PDB file of C-alpha atoms in Angstrom:
ATOM      1  CA  MET A 956       6.236  64.341 -44.343  1.00 45.00           C
ATOM      2  CA  ILE A 957       3.734  62.343 -46.370  1.00 46.00           C
ATOM      3  CA  ASP A 958       5.013  59.511 -48.573  1.00 52.00           C
ATOM      4  CA  VAL A 959       2.170  59.568 -51.091  1.00 60.00           C
ATOM      5  CA  CYS A 960       0.060  62.613 -51.843  1.00 66.00           C
ATOM      6  CA  SER A 961      -3.674  62.251 -51.451  1.00 60.00           C
ATOM      7  CA  ALA A 962      -4.176  63.105 -55.127  1.00 58.00           C
ATOM      8  CA  CYS A 963      -2.089  60.097 -56.132  1.00 67.00           C
ATOM      9  CA  THR A 964      -4.156  57.714 -54.063  1.00 59.00           C
ATOM     10  CA  THR A 965      -7.633  59.123 -54.728  1.00 49.00           C
ATOM     11  CA  THR A 966      -7.794  60.718 -58.186  1.00 43.00           C
ATOM     12  CA  ARG A 967      -5.269  58.817 -60.285  1.00 41.00           C
ATOM     13  CA  GLN A 968      -7.928  57.046 -62.339  1.00 42.00           C
ATOM     14  CA  ASN A 969      -9.674  60.358 -63.112  1.00 39.00           C
ATOM     15  CA  THR A 970      -6.632  62.226 -64.463  1.00 41.00           C
ATOM     16  CA  PRO A 971      -6.018  62.823 -68.155  1.00 46.00           C
ATOM     17  CA  LYS A 972      -3.430  60.816 -70.034  1.00 45.00           C
ATOM     18  CA  SER A 973       0.019  62.332 -70.339  1.00 44.00           C
ATOM     19  CA  PRO A 974       1.611  62.754 -73.789  1.00 46.00           C
ATOM     20  CA  GLY A 975       3.398  59.408 -73.383  1.00 48.00           C
ATOM     21  CA  GLY A 976       0.074  57.618 -72.945  1.00 45.00           C
ATOM     22  CA  LYS A 977       0.536  56.832 -69.245  1.00 48.00           C
ATOM     23  CA  SER A 978      -1.978  58.053 -66.696  1.00 49.00           C
ATOM     24  CA  ARG A 979      -0.630  61.013 -64.795  1.00 52.00           C
ATOM     25  CA  CYS A 980      -1.225  61.964 -61.215  1.00 61.00           C
ATOM     26  CA  SER A 981      -2.584  65.411 -60.451  1.00 60.00           C
ATOM     27  CA  CYS A 982      -0.186  66.051 -57.556  1.00 69.00           C
ATOM     28  CA  GLU A 983       2.318  68.866 -57.763  1.00 70.00           C
ATOM     29  CA  GLY A 984       5.310  66.850 -56.561  1.00 75.00           C
ATOM     30  CA  GLY A 985       7.572  67.972 -59.376  1.00 86.00           C
ATOM     31  CA  GLU A 986       9.862  66.278 -61.835  1.00 91.00           C
ATOM     32  CA  LEU A 987      11.426  63.846 -59.350  1.00 92.00           C
ATOM     33  CA  PHE A 988       7.980  62.503 -58.453  1.00 90.00           C
ATOM     34  CA  ASP A 989       7.046  62.217 -62.139  1.00 89.00           C
ATOM     35  CA  ALA A 990      10.280  60.358 -62.965  1.00 92.00           C
ATOM     36  CA  LEU A 991      10.320  58.061 -59.930  1.00 93.00           C
ATOM     37  CA  GLY A 992       6.612  57.263 -59.967  1.00 89.00           C
ATOM     38  CA  HIS A 993       3.466  58.299 -58.189  1.00 86.00           C
ATOM     39  CA  ASP A 994       3.355  55.341 -55.867  1.00 86.00           C
ATOM     40  CA  ARG A 995       4.609  54.681 -52.354  1.00 86.00           C
ATOM     41  CA  ILE A 996       8.210  53.871 -53.311  1.00 90.00           C
ATOM     42  CA  GLY A 997       8.449  56.688 -55.873  1.00 91.00           C
ATOM     43  CA  HIS A 998       7.188  59.313 -53.438  1.00 90.00           C
ATOM     44  CA  ARG A 999       9.271  58.023 -50.542  1.00 91.00           C
ATOM     45  CA  LEU A1000      12.386  58.003 -52.710  1.00 94.00           C
ATOM     46  CA  ALA A1001      11.707  61.482 -54.137  1.00 93.00           C
ATOM     47  CA  ASN A1002      11.145  62.904 -50.643  1.00 92.00           C
ATOM     48  CA  THR A1003      14.366  61.278 -49.387  1.00 94.00           C
ATOM     49  CA  LEU A1004      16.325  62.645 -52.348  1.00 95.00           C
ATOM     50  CA  LEU A1005      14.907  66.134 -51.796  1.00 93.00           C
ATOM     51  CA  ARG A1006      15.966  66.036 -48.128  1.00 93.00           C
ATOM     52  CA  ALA A1007      19.466  65.008 -49.301  1.00 95.00           C
ATOM     53  CA  GLY A1008      19.646  68.003 -51.658  1.00 94.00           C
ATOM     54  CA  VAL A1009      18.964  66.140 -54.913  1.00 95.00           C
ATOM     55  CA  ASP A1010      16.238  68.365 -56.285  1.00 93.00           C
ATOM     56  CA  ASN A1011      16.273  67.853 -60.052  1.00 93.00           C
ATOM     57  CA  LEU A1012      16.599  65.111 -62.658  1.00 93.00           C
ATOM     58  CA  GLU A1013      19.896  66.406 -64.021  1.00 94.00           C
ATOM     59  CA  LEU A1014      21.552  66.021 -60.627  1.00 96.00           C
ATOM     60  CA  LEU A1015      19.902  62.650 -59.996  1.00 95.00           C
ATOM     61  CA  SER A1016      21.017  61.392 -63.419  1.00 94.00           C
ATOM     62  CA  SER A1017      24.611  62.350 -62.658  1.00 95.00           C
ATOM     63  CA  LEU A1018      24.755  60.137 -59.546  1.00 95.00           C
ATOM     64  CA  SER A1019      26.181  56.628 -59.644  1.00 94.00           C
ATOM     65  CA  ALA A1020      24.703  53.711 -57.721  1.00 94.00           C
ATOM     66  CA  ARG A1021      27.479  54.094 -55.130  1.00 96.00           C
ATOM     67  CA  GLN A1022      26.702  57.812 -54.696  1.00 96.00           C
ATOM     68  CA  LEU A1023      22.988  57.087 -54.302  1.00 96.00           C
ATOM     69  CA  LEU A1024      23.710  54.456 -51.659  1.00 97.00           C
ATOM     70  CA  SER A1025      25.836  56.936 -49.730  1.00 97.00           C
ATOM     71  CA  LEU A1026      22.832  59.255 -49.208  1.00 96.00           C
ATOM     72  CA  ASP A1027      20.966  58.989 -45.901  1.00 95.00           C
ATOM     73  CA  GLY A1028      17.802  56.944 -46.294  1.00 94.00           C
ATOM     74  CA  ILE A1029      18.649  55.412 -49.683  1.00 95.00           C
ATOM     75  CA  GLY A1030      19.143  51.670 -49.625  1.00 95.00           C
ATOM     76  CA  THR A1031      19.738  49.095 -52.309  1.00 96.00           C
ATOM     77  CA  ALA A1032      16.062  48.926 -53.326  1.00 94.00           C
ATOM     78  CA  GLY A1033      15.770  52.719 -53.586  1.00 94.00           C
ATOM     79  CA  ALA A1034      18.953  53.076 -55.613  1.00 95.00           C
ATOM     80  CA  HIS A1035      17.867  50.269 -57.933  1.00 95.00           C
ATOM     81  CA  HIS A1036      14.403  51.822 -58.343  1.00 94.00           C
ATOM     82  CA  ALA A1037      15.853  55.253 -59.174  1.00 95.00           C
ATOM     83  CA  LEU A1038      18.373  53.902 -61.660  1.00 94.00           C
ATOM     84  CA  SER A1039      15.849  51.610 -63.352  1.00 94.00           C
ATOM     85  CA  ARG A1040      13.353  54.473 -63.737  1.00 93.00           C
ATOM     86  CA  LEU A1041      16.016  56.771 -65.190  1.00 90.00           C
ATOM     87  CA  HIS A1042      17.640  54.145 -67.417  1.00 85.00           C
ATOM     88  CA  PRO A1043      15.080  51.438 -68.213  1.00 80.00           C
ATOM     89  CA  GLU A1044      16.418  48.240 -69.733  1.00 74.00           C
ATOM     90  CA  PRO A1045      15.494  47.798 -73.398  1.00 72.00           C
ATOM     91  CA  GLU A1046      12.802  45.238 -74.075  1.00 66.00           C
ATOM     92  CA  ARG A1047      14.058  41.951 -75.420  1.00 63.00           C
ATOM     93  CA  ASP A1048      12.552  40.189 -78.411  1.00 62.00           C
ATOM     94  CA  GLY A1049      12.098  36.857 -76.661  1.00 57.00           C
ATOM     95  CA  PRO A1050      14.460  33.892 -76.693  1.00 59.00           C
ATOM     96  CA  SER A1051      17.252  33.844 -79.278  1.00 54.00           C
TER      97      SER A1051
END
């Protein structure tokens, strides 16, 4: 199984902007790939989650860090990446 689709590595700069203003890959990886990122770690994590039966964002969002870590192939970095992409930390306004 490929970790990164060829469209993500070759045509990313030529794709139209998504409604949120971020460039969007033209691959058809699905919502997990869109949420986790069209890069090596995002694709690897999405493929691992799909093999573990986590095939949609609703199910992924319902998992705790402990549950993610219990899945085959998901380590600390993968769990952290998934959780940070689903629940980004709010930006801080500098030092208080």
